[in-house]
Structure formats: structure tokens, C-alpha cells
PDB file of C-alpha atoms in Angstrom:
ATOM      1  CA  MET A  22      24.893 -80.078 -29.524  1.00 58.00           C
ATOM      2  CA  LYS A  23      26.498 -76.777 -28.597  1.00 62.00           C
ATOM      3  CA  GLY A  24      28.824 -77.000 -31.608  1.00 59.00           C
ATOM      4  CA  THR A  25      25.841 -77.611 -33.895  1.00 66.00           C
ATOM      5  CA  LEU A  26      24.044 -74.538 -32.552  1.00 73.00           C
ATOM      6  CA  ASN A  27      27.164 -72.400 -32.985  1.00 75.00           C
ATOM      7  CA  LEU A  28      27.539 -73.616 -36.560  1.00 73.00           C
ATOM      8  CA  ALA A  29      23.877 -72.857 -37.274  1.00 76.00           C
ATOM      9  CA  LYS A  30      24.378 -69.329 -35.892  1.00 80.00           C
ATOM     10  CA  LYS A  31      27.384 -68.790 -38.146  1.00 80.00           C
ATOM     11  CA  ILE A  32      25.415 -69.963 -41.173  1.00 81.00           C
ATOM     12  CA  TRP A  33      22.543 -67.656 -40.222  1.00 82.00           C
ATOM     13  CA  LYS A  34      24.910 -64.677 -39.988  1.00 83.00           C
ATOM     14  CA  HIS A  35      26.226 -65.417 -43.468  1.00 82.00           C
ATOM     15  CA  PRO A  36      24.072 -63.722 -46.169  1.00 82.00           C
ATOM     16  CA  GLN A  37      24.033 -66.705 -48.509  1.00 82.00           C
ATOM     17  CA  GLY A  38      23.628 -69.176 -45.684  1.00 84.00           C
ATOM     18  CA  ARG A  39      20.652 -67.280 -44.293  1.00 88.00           C
ATOM     19  CA  VAL A  40      18.863 -67.435 -47.636  1.00 89.00           C
ATOM     20  CA  GLY A  41      19.608 -71.148 -47.899  1.00 87.00           C
ATOM     21  CA  LEU A  42      18.395 -71.862 -44.375  1.00 90.00           C
ATOM     22  CA  ILE A  43      15.137 -69.981 -44.915  1.00 92.00           C
ATOM     23  CA  ILE A  44      14.311 -71.761 -48.174  1.00 92.00           C
ATOM     24  CA  ALA A  45      15.407 -75.161 -46.851  1.00 89.00           C
ATOM     25  CA  GLY A  46      13.379 -74.598 -43.672  1.00 91.00           C
ATOM     26  CA  ILE A  47      10.253 -73.847 -45.699  1.00 92.00           C
ATOM     27  CA  LEU A  48      10.765 -76.967 -47.814  1.00 90.00           C
ATOM     28  CA  VAL A  49      11.325 -79.157 -44.768  1.00 91.00           C
ATOM     29  CA  PHE A  50       8.239 -77.695 -43.103  1.00 92.00           C
ATOM     30  CA  CYS A  51       6.145 -78.458 -46.194  1.00 89.00           C
ATOM     31  CA  ALA A  52       7.525 -82.001 -46.372  1.00 89.00           C
ATOM     32  CA  VAL A  53       6.899 -82.780 -42.692  1.00 89.00           C
ATOM     33  CA  PHE A  54       3.420 -81.237 -42.546  1.00 91.00           C
ATOM     34  CA  ALA A  55       2.346 -82.155 -46.070  1.00 88.00           C
ATOM     35  CA  PRO A  56      -0.943 -83.795 -44.944  1.00 88.00           C
ATOM     36  CA  LEU A  57      -1.926 -80.576 -43.172  1.00 89.00           C
ATOM     37  CA  ILE A  58      -0.821 -78.163 -45.910  1.00 89.00           C
ATOM     38  CA  ALA A  59      -2.009 -79.993 -49.022  1.00 86.00           C
ATOM     39  CA  PRO A  60      -5.718 -79.296 -49.660  1.00 86.00           C
ATOM     40  CA  TYR A  61      -6.251 -82.685 -51.365  1.00 85.00           C
ATOM     41  CA  ASP A  62      -4.835 -86.182 -51.266  1.00 82.00           C
ATOM     42  CA  PRO A  63      -2.617 -86.367 -54.357  1.00 84.00           C
ATOM     43  CA  TYR A  64      -2.639 -90.166 -54.301  1.00 80.00           C
ATOM     44  CA  ASP A  65      -6.408 -90.328 -54.635  1.00 74.00           C
ATOM     45  CA  VAL A  66      -7.123 -90.499 -58.365  1.00 69.00           C
ATOM     46  CA  THR A  67     -10.781 -91.457 -58.037  1.00 69.00           C
ATOM     47  CA  ALA A  68     -12.193 -88.706 -55.789  1.00 57.00           C
ATOM     48  CA  ARG A  69     -12.301 -86.000 -58.488  1.00 58.00           C
ATOM     49  CA  SER A  70     -13.722 -86.189 -61.956  1.00 60.00           C
ATOM     50  CA  GLU A  71     -12.650 -82.684 -62.964  1.00 71.00           C
ATOM     51  CA  LYS A  72      -9.549 -82.952 -65.133  1.00 77.00           C
ATOM     52  CA  GLY A  73      -7.301 -80.362 -66.717  1.00 74.00           C
ATOM     53  CA  LEU A  74      -8.577 -77.421 -64.668  1.00 77.00           C
ATOM     54  CA  SER A  75      -6.745 -74.097 -64.794  1.00 78.00           C
ATOM     55  CA  PRO A  76      -5.429 -72.481 -61.575  1.00 82.00           C
ATOM     56  CA  SER A  77      -8.195 -71.223 -59.303  1.00 82.00           C
ATOM     57  CA  LEU A  78      -8.895 -70.646 -55.624  1.00 83.00           C
ATOM     58  CA  SER A  79      -9.900 -74.264 -55.087  1.00 81.00           C
ATOM     59  CA  HIS A  80      -6.955 -75.566 -57.135  1.00 83.00           C
ATOM     60  CA  PRO A  81      -4.073 -73.032 -56.915  1.00 83.00           C
ATOM     61  CA  LEU A  82      -2.044 -74.812 -59.600  1.00 86.00           C
ATOM     62  CA  GLY A  83      -4.877 -76.526 -61.434  1.00 82.00           C
ATOM     63  CA  THR A  84      -5.344 -80.250 -61.913  1.00 82.00           C
ATOM     64  CA  THR A  85      -3.687 -82.838 -64.100  1.00 82.00           C
ATOM     65  CA  ILE A  86      -5.152 -83.641 -67.479  1.00 80.00           C
ATOM     66  CA  SER A  87      -5.104 -87.414 -67.176  1.00 77.00           C
ATOM     67  CA  THR A  88      -6.259 -88.124 -63.593  1.00 78.00           C
ATOM     68  CA  GLY A  89      -7.469 -84.789 -62.207  1.00 79.00           C
ATOM     69  CA  GLN A  90      -5.000 -84.755 -59.308  1.00 82.00           C
ATOM     70  CA  ASP A  91      -4.405 -81.424 -57.607  1.00 85.00           C
ATOM     71  CA  ILE A  92      -0.979 -80.185 -58.780  1.00 87.00           C
ATOM     72  CA  PHE A  93      -0.374 -78.043 -55.688  1.00 89.00           C
ATOM     73  CA  SER A  94      -0.902 -81.062 -53.424  1.00 89.00           C
ATOM     74  CA  MET A  95       1.427 -83.119 -55.610  1.00 89.00           C
ATOM     75  CA  LEU A  96       4.031 -80.362 -55.331  1.00 90.00           C
ATOM     76  CA  ILE A  97       3.855 -80.381 -51.522  1.00 91.00           C
ATOM     77  CA  TYR A  98       4.113 -84.168 -51.262  1.00 90.00           C
ATOM     78  CA  GLY A  99       6.904 -84.247 -53.864  1.00 88.00           C
ATOM     79  CA  ALA A 100       9.150 -82.332 -51.454  1.00 88.00           C
ATOM     80  CA  ARG A 101       9.204 -85.412 -49.224  1.00 88.00           C
ATOM     81  CA  VAL A 102      10.846 -87.634 -51.826  1.00 85.00           C
ATOM     82  CA  SER A 103      13.331 -85.005 -53.008  1.00 85.00           C
ATOM     83  CA  LEU A 104      14.523 -84.102 -49.503  1.00 88.00           C
ATOM     84  CA  MET A 105      14.537 -87.707 -48.303  1.00 88.00           C
ATOM     85  CA  VAL A 106      16.676 -88.942 -51.190  1.00 88.00           C
ATOM     86  CA  GLY A 107      18.995 -85.922 -51.091  1.00 87.00           C
ATOM     87  CA  LEU A 108      19.612 -85.801 -47.344  1.00 88.00           C
ATOM     88  CA  ILE A 109      19.867 -89.550 -46.709  1.00 90.00           C
ATOM     89  CA  THR A 110      22.215 -90.039 -49.649  1.00 90.00           C
ATOM     90  CA  GLY A 111      24.339 -87.035 -48.692  1.00 88.00           C
ATOM     91  CA  ILE A 112      24.735 -88.195 -45.094  1.00 89.00           C
ATOM     92  CA  LEU A 113      25.489 -91.827 -45.956  1.00 91.00           C
ATOM     93  CA  THR A 114      27.925 -90.797 -48.675  1.00 91.00           C
ATOM     94  CA  ALA A 115      29.782 -88.551 -46.234  1.00 89.00           C
ATOM     95  CA  LEU A 116      29.982 -91.268 -43.574  1.00 90.00           C
ATOM     96  CA  ILE A 117      31.254 -93.986 -45.920  1.00 91.00           C
ATOM     97  CA  GLY A 118      33.629 -91.631 -47.715  1.00 89.00           C
ATOM     98  CA  ALA A 119      35.027 -90.404 -44.400  1.00 89.00           C
ATOM     99  CA  PHE A 120      35.549 -93.932 -43.057  1.00 90.00           C
ATOM    100  CA  MET A 121      37.250 -95.178 -46.227  1.00 90.00           C
ATOM    101  CA  GLY A 122      39.364 -92.050 -46.624  1.00 89.00           C
ATOM    102  CA  ILE A 123      40.543 -92.045 -43.007  1.00 88.00           C
ATOM    103  CA  LEU A 124      41.255 -95.775 -43.107  1.00 89.00           C
ATOM    104  CA  ALA A 125      43.249 -95.494 -46.330  1.00 87.00           C
ATOM    105  CA  GLY A 126      45.150 -92.382 -45.278  1.00 86.00           C
ATOM    106  CA  TYR A 127      46.020 -93.257 -41.695  1.00 85.00           C
ATOM    107  CA  VAL A 128      46.430 -97.049 -41.748  1.00 85.00           C
ATOM    108  CA  GLY A 129      48.042 -97.101 -45.198  1.00 81.00           C
ATOM    109  CA  GLY A 130      49.687-100.226 -46.552  1.00 84.00           C
ATOM    110  CA  LEU A 131      47.395-102.916 -47.885  1.00 88.00           C
ATOM    111  CA  ALA A 132      44.236-101.097 -46.756  1.00 86.00           C
ATOM    112  CA  ASP A 133      45.270 -97.976 -48.668  1.00 86.00           C
ATOM    113  CA  THR A 134      46.076 -99.957 -51.805  1.00 88.00           C
ATOM    114  CA  LEU A 135      42.818-101.922 -51.782  1.00 91.00           C
ATOM    115  CA  ILE A 136      40.592 -98.914 -51.104  1.00 89.00           C
ATOM    116  CA  MET A 137      42.258 -96.732 -53.736  1.00 89.00           C
ATOM    117  CA  ARG A 138      42.090 -99.479 -56.369  1.00 90.00           C
ATOM    118  CA  VAL A 139      38.383 -99.934 -55.626  1.00 89.00           C
ATOM    119  CA  VAL A 140      37.947 -96.170 -55.977  1.00 88.00           C
ATOM    120  CA  ASP A 141      39.777 -96.182 -59.311  1.00 86.00           C
ATOM    121  CA  VAL A 142      37.559 -98.955 -60.659  1.00 87.00           C
ATOM    122  CA  MET A 143      34.284 -97.446 -59.448  1.00 85.00           C
ATOM    123  CA  LEU A 144      35.102 -94.010 -60.843  1.00 82.00           C
ATOM    124  CA  VAL A 145      35.197 -95.368 -64.408  1.00 83.00           C
ATOM    125  CA  ILE A 146      31.977 -97.407 -64.173  1.00 82.00           C
ATOM    126  CA  PRO A 147      29.102 -95.678 -66.050  1.00 80.00           C
ATOM    127  CA  THR A 148      26.449 -95.210 -63.384  1.00 78.00           C
ATOM    128  CA  LEU A 149      23.399 -94.528 -65.555  1.00 77.00           C
ATOM    129  CA  PRO A 150      23.409 -97.860 -67.476  1.00 81.00           C
ATOM    130  CA  LEU A 151      24.117 -99.723 -64.236  1.00 81.00           C
ATOM    131  CA  THR A 152      21.277 -97.861 -62.523  1.00 80.00           C
ATOM    132  CA  ILE A 153      18.889 -98.902 -65.290  1.00 80.00           C
ATOM    133  CA  VAL A 154      19.961-102.537 -64.954  1.00 83.00           C
ATOM    134  CA  LEU A 155      19.750-102.621 -61.150  1.00 82.00           C
ATOM    135  CA  THR A 156      16.378-100.898 -60.973  1.00 80.00           C
ATOM    136  CA  ASN A 157      14.949-103.342 -63.512  1.00 79.00           C
ATOM    137  CA  LEU A 158      16.368-106.296 -61.578  1.00 81.00           C
ATOM    138  CA  PHE A 159      15.598-105.259 -57.986  1.00 80.00           C
ATOM    139  CA  GLY A 160      12.709-102.838 -58.384  1.00 75.00           C
ATOM    140  CA  LYS A 161      12.306 -99.103 -58.911  1.00 76.00           C
ATOM    141  CA  SER A 162      12.058 -98.097 -55.282  1.00 80.00           C
ATOM    142  CA  TYR A 163      13.700 -94.980 -53.913  1.00 81.00           C
ATOM    143  CA  PHE A 164      15.634 -97.081 -51.438  1.00 85.00           C
ATOM    144  CA  MET A 165      17.289 -98.806 -54.395  1.00 84.00           C
ATOM    145  CA  ILE A 166      18.101 -95.405 -55.917  1.00 84.00           C
ATOM    146  CA  ILE A 167      19.587 -94.267 -52.599  1.00 87.00           C
ATOM    147  CA  PHE A 168      21.630 -97.473 -52.443  1.00 88.00           C
ATOM    148  CA  ILE A 169      23.024 -96.905 -55.950  1.00 85.00           C
ATOM    149  CA  PHE A 170      23.819 -93.247 -55.261  1.00 87.00           C
ATOM    150  CA  VAL A 171      25.633 -94.145 -52.035  1.00 88.00           C
ATOM    151  CA  ILE A 172      27.617 -97.021 -53.558  1.00 88.00           C
ATOM    152  CA  PHE A 173      29.008 -94.816 -56.321  1.00 85.00           C
ATOM    153  CA  GLY A 174      29.003 -91.475 -54.498  1.00 85.00           C
ATOM    154  CA  TRP A 175      31.566 -91.994 -51.727  1.00 87.00           C
ATOM    155  CA  THR A 176      34.611 -92.504 -53.968  1.00 87.00           C
ATOM    156  CA  GLY A 177      35.411 -88.875 -54.741  1.00 85.00           C
ATOM    157  CA  LEU A 178      35.086 -87.810 -51.108  1.00 86.00           C
ATOM    158  CA  ALA A 179      37.295 -90.706 -49.983  1.00 88.00           C
ATOM    159  CA  ARG A 180      40.102 -89.424 -52.205  1.00 87.00           C
ATOM    160  CA  VAL A 181      39.832 -85.912 -50.753  1.00 86.00           C
ATOM    161  CA  ILE A 182      39.688 -87.179 -47.170  1.00 88.00           C
ATOM    162  CA  ARG A 183      42.688 -89.454 -47.736  1.00 88.00           C
ATOM    163  CA  ALA A 184      44.777 -86.541 -49.003  1.00 86.00           C
ATOM    164  CA  GLN A 185      43.867 -84.478 -45.928  1.00 85.00           C
ATOM    165  CA  VAL A 186      44.572 -87.381 -43.556  1.00 87.00           C
ATOM    166  CA  LEU A 187      48.044 -87.847 -45.034  1.00 85.00           C
ATOM    167  CA  VAL A 188      48.799 -84.327 -43.826  1.00 83.00           C
ATOM    168  CA  LEU A 189      47.117 -84.678 -40.431  1.00 84.00           C
ATOM    169  CA  LYS A 190      48.819 -87.968 -39.541  1.00 82.00           C
ATOM    170  CA  ASN A 191      52.164 -86.172 -39.361  1.00 81.00           C
ATOM    171  CA  SER A 192      50.881 -83.378 -37.118  1.00 80.00           C
ATOM    172  CA  ASN A 193      52.232 -82.943 -33.596  1.00 82.00           C
ATOM    173  CA  TYR A 194      49.034 -83.823 -31.714  1.00 80.00           C
ATOM    174  CA  VAL A 195      48.614 -87.084 -33.640  1.00 82.00           C
ATOM    175  CA  LYS A 196      52.258 -88.010 -32.980  1.00 81.00           C
ATOM    176  CA  ALA A 197      51.761 -87.170 -29.306  1.00 83.00           C
ATOM    177  CA  ALA A 198      48.708 -89.431 -29.124  1.00 81.00           C
ATOM    178  CA  GLU A 199      50.680 -92.267 -30.735  1.00 79.00           C
ATOM    179  CA  LEU A 200      53.540 -91.835 -28.258  1.00 82.00           C
ATOM    180  CA  ALA A 201      51.023 -91.870 -25.411  1.00 81.00           C
ATOM    181  CA  GLY A 202      49.910 -95.332 -26.530  1.00 79.00           C
ATOM    182  CA  ALA A 203      46.534 -94.477 -28.045  1.00 79.00           C
ATOM    183  CA  GLY A 204      45.107 -97.085 -30.411  1.00 80.00           C
ATOM    184  CA  ARG A 205      44.512 -96.556 -34.094  1.00 79.00           C
ATOM    185  CA  TRP A 206      40.714 -96.486 -33.752  1.00 85.00           C
ATOM    186  CA  HIS A 207      40.919 -93.923 -30.942  1.00 83.00           C
ATOM    187  CA  ILE A 208      43.248 -91.682 -32.949  1.00 82.00           C
ATOM    188  CA  MET A 209      41.111 -91.912 -36.102  1.00 83.00           C
ATOM    189  CA  MET A 210      37.889 -91.069 -34.266  1.00 82.00           C
ATOM    190  CA  ARG A 211      39.147 -88.529 -31.709  1.00 82.00           C
ATOM    191  CA  HIS A 212      41.953 -86.764 -33.588  1.00 80.00           C
ATOM    192  CA  ILE A 213      41.726 -87.395 -37.344  1.00 84.00           C
ATOM    193  CA  LEU A 214      37.944 -87.213 -37.804  1.00 82.00           C
ATOM    194  CA  PRO A 215      37.551 -83.735 -36.224  1.00 79.00           C
ATOM    195  CA  GLY A 216      40.274 -82.484 -38.546  1.00 79.00           C
ATOM    196  CA  VAL A 217      38.282 -83.456 -41.654  1.00 83.00           C
ATOM    197  CA  SER A 218      34.797 -82.757 -40.288  1.00 79.00           C
ATOM    198  CA  HIS A 219      34.538 -79.490 -42.223  1.00 78.00           C
ATOM    199  CA  LEU A 220      34.983 -81.402 -45.472  1.00 79.00           C
ATOM    200  CA  LEU A 221      32.217 -83.811 -44.485  1.00 82.00           C
ATOM    201  CA  ILE A 222      29.755 -81.057 -43.630  1.00 80.00           C
ATOM    202  CA  MET A 223      30.400 -79.167 -46.859  1.00 78.00           C
ATOM    203  CA  ASN A 224      30.223 -82.352 -48.927  1.00 81.00           C
ATOM    204  CA  THR A 225      26.901 -83.347 -47.348  1.00 84.00           C
ATOM    205  CA  ALA A 226      25.301 -80.014 -48.240  1.00 82.00           C
ATOM    206  CA  LEU A 227      26.712 -79.787 -51.768  1.00 80.00           C
ATOM    207  CA  SER A 228      26.230 -83.442 -52.699  1.00 84.00           C
ATOM    208  CA  SER A 229      22.643 -83.404 -51.419  1.00 85.00           C
ATOM    209  CA  ALA A 230      21.874 -80.695 -53.961  1.00 83.00           C
ATOM    210  CA  GLY A 231      23.370 -82.755 -56.769  1.00 84.00           C
ATOM    211  CA  ILE A 232      21.529 -85.883 -55.678  1.00 85.00           C
ATOM    212  CA  MET A 233      18.206 -84.020 -55.794  1.00 85.00           C
ATOM    213  CA  VAL A 234      18.818 -83.150 -59.430  1.00 85.00           C
ATOM    214  CA  ALA A 235      19.902 -86.729 -60.197  1.00 84.00           C
ATOM    215  CA  GLU A 236      16.793 -88.152 -58.528  1.00 83.00           C
ATOM    216  CA  ALA A 237      14.563 -85.826 -60.529  1.00 84.00           C
ATOM    217  CA  GLY A 238      16.325 -86.914 -63.712  1.00 83.00           C
ATOM    218  CA  LEU A 239      15.922 -90.616 -62.928  1.00 82.00           C
ATOM    219  CA  SER A 240      12.246 -90.158 -62.058  1.00 82.00           C
ATOM    220  CA  PHE A 241      11.744 -88.218 -65.279  1.00 81.00           C
ATOM    221  CA  LEU A 242      13.253 -91.154 -67.185  1.00 80.00           C
ATOM    222  CA  GLY A 243      10.846 -93.533 -65.464  1.00 78.00           C
ATOM    223  CA  LEU A 244      13.441 -95.119 -63.156  1.00 79.00           C
ATOM    224  CA  GLY A 245      11.847 -93.859 -59.934  1.00 77.00           C
ATOM    225  CA  ASP A 246       9.174 -95.426 -57.781  1.00 78.00           C
ATOM    226  CA  PRO A 247       5.954 -95.322 -59.845  1.00 78.00           C
ATOM    227  CA  THR A 248       3.824 -95.445 -56.682  1.00 80.00           C
ATOM    228  CA  ALA A 249       5.399 -92.339 -55.089  1.00 82.00           C
ATOM    229  CA  ILE A 250       4.992 -88.710 -56.098  1.00 85.00           C
ATOM    230  CA  SER A 251       8.190 -86.798 -56.802  1.00 85.00           C
ATOM    231  CA  TRP A 252       9.002 -83.658 -58.712  1.00 87.00           C
ATOM    232  CA  GLY A 253      10.746 -85.654 -61.425  1.00 85.00           C
ATOM    233  CA  LYS A 254       7.728 -87.907 -61.817  1.00 85.00           C
ATOM    234  CA  MET A 255       5.503 -84.834 -62.052  1.00 86.00           C
ATOM    235  CA  LEU A 256       7.605 -83.605 -64.981  1.00 86.00           C
ATOM    236  CA  ALA A 257       7.399 -87.025 -66.633  1.00 85.00           C
ATOM    237  CA  ASP A 258       3.611 -87.116 -66.184  1.00 84.00           C
ATOM    238  CA  ALA A 259       3.341 -83.582 -67.563  1.00 85.00           C
ATOM    239  CA  GLN A 260       5.265 -84.581 -70.658  1.00 83.00           C
ATOM    240  CA  SER A 261       3.294 -87.778 -71.234  1.00 80.00           C
ATOM    241  CA  GLY A 262       0.010 -86.009 -70.480  1.00 78.00           C
ATOM    242  CA  GLY A 263       0.596 -83.304 -73.080  1.00 79.00           C
ATOM    243  CA  ALA A 264       0.889 -80.342 -70.717  1.00 79.00           C
ATOM    244  CA  LEU A 265       2.597 -78.163 -73.313  1.00 77.00           C
ATOM    245  CA  LEU A 266       0.233 -79.320 -76.046  1.00 77.00           C
ATOM    246  CA  PHE A 267      -2.815 -78.180 -74.061  1.00 78.00           C
ATOM    247  CA  GLY A 268      -1.147 -75.064 -72.672  1.00 79.00           C
ATOM    248  CA  HIS A 269      -0.939 -76.262 -69.046  1.00 81.00           C
ATOM    249  CA  TRP A 270       2.475 -74.706 -68.488  1.00 83.00           C
ATOM    250  CA  TRP A 271       1.942 -74.486 -64.708  1.00 82.00           C
ATOM    251  CA  TRP A 272       2.046 -78.289 -64.539  1.00 84.00           C
ATOM    252  CA  ILE A 273       5.684 -78.122 -65.691  1.00 86.00           C
ATOM    253  CA  LEU A 274       6.644 -74.874 -63.982  1.00 88.00           C
ATOM    254  CA  ALA A 275       5.612 -75.966 -60.471  1.00 87.00           C
ATOM    255  CA  PRO A 276       7.953 -78.987 -60.065  1.00 88.00           C
ATOM    256  CA  GLY A 277      10.697 -77.121 -61.930  1.00 89.00           C
ATOM    257  CA  ILE A 278      10.577 -74.306 -59.372  1.00 90.00           C
ATOM    258  CA  GLY A 279      10.550 -76.864 -56.553  1.00 89.00           C
ATOM    259  CA  ILE A 280      13.706 -78.540 -57.889  1.00 89.00           C
ATOM    260  CA  PHE A 281      15.401 -75.175 -58.375  1.00 90.00           C
ATOM    261  CA  LEU A 282      14.594 -73.932 -54.868  1.00 90.00           C
ATOM    262  CA  SER A 283      15.744 -77.121 -53.165  1.00 89.00           C
ATOM    263  CA  VAL A 284      19.033 -77.234 -55.060  1.00 87.00           C
ATOM    264  CA  PHE A 285      19.553 -73.470 -54.667  1.00 89.00           C
ATOM    265  CA  SER A 286      19.031 -73.602 -50.895  1.00 88.00           C
ATOM    266  CA  PHE A 287      21.485 -76.448 -50.309  1.00 86.00           C
ATOM    267  CA  MET A 288      24.043 -74.856 -52.611  1.00 85.00           C
ATOM    268  CA  ARG A 289      23.799 -71.591 -50.645  1.00 87.00           C
ATOM    269  CA  ILE A 290      24.279 -73.483 -47.379  1.00 86.00           C
ATOM    270  CA  GLY A 291      27.222 -75.393 -48.816  1.00 82.00           C
ATOM    271  CA  LEU A 292      28.928 -72.231 -50.074  1.00 81.00           C
ATOM    272  CA  ALA A 293      28.350 -70.545 -46.720  1.00 83.00           C
ATOM    273  CA  LEU A 294      29.923 -73.505 -44.918  1.00 80.00           C
ATOM    274  CA  GLU A 295      32.859 -73.396 -47.303  1.00 76.00           C
ATOM    275  CA  GLU A 296      33.526 -69.758 -46.475  1.00 77.00           C
ATOM    276  CA  ILE A 297      33.008 -70.320 -42.739  1.00 77.00           C
ATOM    277  CA  PHE A 298      35.523 -73.159 -42.552  1.00 71.00           C
ATOM    278  CA  ASN A 299      37.906 -71.554 -45.052  1.00 64.00           C
ATOM    279  CA  PRO A 300      37.791 -67.733 -44.915  1.00 60.00           C
ATOM    280  CA  ARG A 301      40.108 -67.544 -47.939  1.00 55.00           C
ATOM    281  CA  MET A 302      37.237 -68.793 -50.099  1.00 51.00           C
ATOM    282  CA  LYS A 303      35.292 -65.538 -49.805  1.00 56.00           C
ATOM    283  CA  ARG A 304      35.480 -64.936 -53.522  1.00 49.00           C
ATOM    284  CA  ALA A 305      32.513 -62.591 -53.772  1.00 45.00           C
ATOM    285  CA  GLY A 306      33.885 -60.202 -51.148  1.00 46.00           C
ATOM    286  CA  ALA A 307      37.314 -60.211 -52.775  1.00 41.00           C
ATOM    287  CA  MET A 308      35.838 -59.446 -56.189  1.00 42.00           C
ATOM    288  CA  ASN A 309      33.799 -56.574 -54.796  1.00 44.00           C
ATOM    289  CA  ARG A 310      36.890 -55.063 -53.194  1.00 41.00           C
ATOM    290  CA  LEU A 311      38.768 -55.493 -56.454  1.00 39.00           C
ATOM    291  CA  PHE A 312      36.145 -53.657 -58.501  1.00 43.00           C
ATOM    292  CA  LYS A 313      36.048 -50.855 -55.933  1.00 43.00           C
ATOM    293  CA  THR A 314      39.792 -50.469 -56.304  1.00 43.00           C
ATOM    294  CA  LEU A 315      39.603 -50.353 -60.094  1.00 43.00           C
ATOM    295  CA  ASN A 316      38.344 -46.772 -60.365  1.00 47.00           C
ATOM    296  CA  ASN A 317      39.134 -44.355 -63.180  1.00 46.00           C
ATOM    297  CA  THR A 318      42.242 -42.949 -61.494  1.00 48.00           C
ATOM    298  CA  TYR A 319      43.694 -46.397 -60.994  1.00 42.00           C
ATOM    299  CA  ILE A 320      43.049 -47.422 -64.604  1.00 44.00           C
ATOM    300  CA  GLN A 321      44.488 -44.139 -65.889  1.00 51.00           C
ATOM    301  CA  LYS A 322      47.611 -44.721 -63.846  1.00 51.00           C
ATOM    302  CA  ILE A 323      48.020 -48.153 -65.387  1.00 43.00           C
ATOM    303  CA  PHE A 324      47.786 -46.717 -68.898  1.00 48.00           C
ATOM    304  CA  GLU A 325      50.313 -43.996 -68.049  1.00 56.00           C
ATOM    305  CA  GLU A 326      52.769 -46.573 -66.753  1.00 53.00           C
ATOM    306  CA  MET A 327      52.293 -48.636 -69.932  1.00 51.00           C
ATOM    307  CA  ASP A 328      52.978 -45.562 -72.113  1.00 58.00           C
ATOM    308  CA  GLU A 329      56.052 -44.695 -70.082  1.00 62.00           C
ATOM    309  CA  ALA A 330      57.336 -48.249 -70.450  1.00 56.00           C
ATOM    310  CA  GLU A 331      56.838 -48.085 -74.221  1.00 59.00           C
ATOM    311  CA  ARG A 332      58.696 -44.740 -74.452  1.00 66.00           C
ATOM    312  CA  GLU A 333      61.557 -46.113 -72.374  1.00 65.00           C
ATOM    313  CA  GLU A 334      61.772 -49.153 -74.616  1.00 61.00           C
ATOM    314  CA  ALA A 335      61.835 -46.905 -77.714  1.00 65.00           C
ATOM    315  CA  ARG A 336      64.674 -44.809 -76.240  1.00 71.00           C
ATOM    316  CA  GLU A 337      66.708 -47.928 -75.468  1.00 66.00           C
ATOM    317  CA  ALA A 338      66.166 -49.201 -79.022  1.00 63.00           C
ATOM    318  CA  ALA A 339      67.261 -45.839 -80.449  1.00 67.00           C
ATOM    319  CA  LYS A 340      70.431 -45.850 -78.363  1.00 68.00           C
ATOM    320  CA  GLU A 341      71.318 -49.355 -79.492  1.00 63.00           C
ATOM    321  CA  LYS A 342      70.705 -48.425 -83.137  1.00 62.00           C
ATOM    322  CA  GLY A 343      72.877 -45.324 -82.792  1.00 63.00           C
ATOM    323  CA  GLY A 344      75.675 -47.302 -81.228  1.00 60.00           C
ATOM    324  CA  ALA A 345      75.535 -49.941 -83.958  1.00 57.00           C
ATOM    325  CA  SER A 346      75.708 -47.330 -86.769  1.00 57.00           C
ATOM    326  CA  ALA A 347      78.700 -45.675 -85.136  1.00 54.00           C
TER     327      ALA A 347
END
């Protein structure tokens, strides 16, 4: 618990991490307290007969053309699905990828061969056609989408974790634990796992952002749960309802902004974690220092050195030509 609080403080002190935490906190607050924030029940399609209304005080983002649902309420409730799918998938993917990567890297032998061959096979399987088939066979629920994302999402992380474990298994503290008689499970959980925990935390944040975009895309294609409101489904309904045709651009803009903010916040948190765990990754600060160094005097000096090098080369060529003619 103390380590989690310290990590949260470090993220808050980071400029990008602070922005990500603020936006993610607002989204989580809206998702948890959606019934209290949303002015209407977005699942009730029979309570209102007013359809296609423009934004007003009573309907901040207007209403849908087909059913008259309040778009602002749909936007608030849609945060639940996006965050649920993104966070659950990111956490499960990190756990499975960590277990498989540590098992393959530390145990080695047959376990390593089997896990890596499974990874090789799953990396070449096209996920979108398989997702379409599985959702049509077993239902278009978000739990099925999470299951598919997790099954195919852990492979890349397992490869990275395995490569890191191959380095850690030869470290002095791991060798000392083996000489002391510690079991494999104890060493993997108490010594190897903490050494790769930074990769798991960063992967959870960054992969959650990607999963949110993937979920929105699947819902837009009609592969999501038709009974649940999500930002991708809002975009699909806006397209089928003729939002652009009737000039209801806010129907499309609202879920688009929601998707952007959610992905942007988790990407900022992930980049902040990357720089916290690996200070060498502070690319932005390095670039700023570089541009400050490249002032006019510095550039002029470079050009002068280039001219001097060209003159020196010309003198050497002239000497060689003179010697050859003699």
C-alpha cells in the first residue's frame, strides 16, 4: 500500500502524469456516479417523445434522432463500458503475460519451448475475423470481448518479460536465493516478479488505452453488446441514424471526445511511468536541452568548422597534384 501511494505521488509530480491522473479521475468519477450525474436514464427509450433536439439547458448535448435518448446521459454511462473493458483487459493481460514470461524465462526447457511456440502461433492469427466468429457463436457480450482481448493480448508482453527474466536469473541475488535452497515458485514470486513489475505497470496503462480504442471500433462495427451503451455504439447509432445528414454533429463529437480523453489520459500515465522507472526515457527534456544548445553561435561555429575542413581538403588535394606533376 505504501509503495502504491509513493508511485501515485511520483506520477502526480510528473507533468504528463498529473494531466493523465486528473482526466482519468474525472472519467472514473463519472463512471462510478453515472446515475447521479446523468440527468436522464439513457436506457429508457419510451419516456421521451421529443427526438432530434438540439443542445439546450435541459439536454446539454441534444437527443438522438431515432429514439430521443439524451446524448449527455449516454456519454456519461458510456464511460462505464470503456473503462471497464480497458482496465480489466489491461490487468488480466499483464498478469497472464507476466506469469507466462516468468515461467518461460526462469524454468526454461520444455516450458520455455511450449510457451514460445504458442506465442509464435497466436501472433500470426488474425484477431478481427476470429473475433467476428466467436462473437457470433457465443454472443456479443463485453465479457466475450474481454476474453478475446486477453487471450490474444498477453503474447507480446510474455516475450518482453521472458527477455528480462533471462537477464535477472543470472543476477547475484537470484543465485544467492538458489544456493540458500529457495524453491522455484518462491524465487519467481519474491525475486523475479519485483524485477519486472515496472514493465507490468507500464504495459497495463498503455495497453488499456489501446483496448479502449479497439472496443470502440468493435462496437462501431456492431460486434459489441447491443443492450449496453458504449461510446463506440453511440458512433454506430449516429451513423445509422443520419447524424451528419441532419446536421447533428454533436452526436458524433461527444463520444469521439470521450474516446480521445480516455486514451489520452492513460497514454499520459503510461509515458509518465516509463520515465519514472527509466529516467533515460525522458525524451522531451533531452530535446528541449538540445534545442537550447543549438543557438546561432553554435550553428555558426559548425559552419565555420565545415568551411575550414573543406579548405584543408582543397590544400591537401593541391599538394598531391603538385607532387604528381613534378
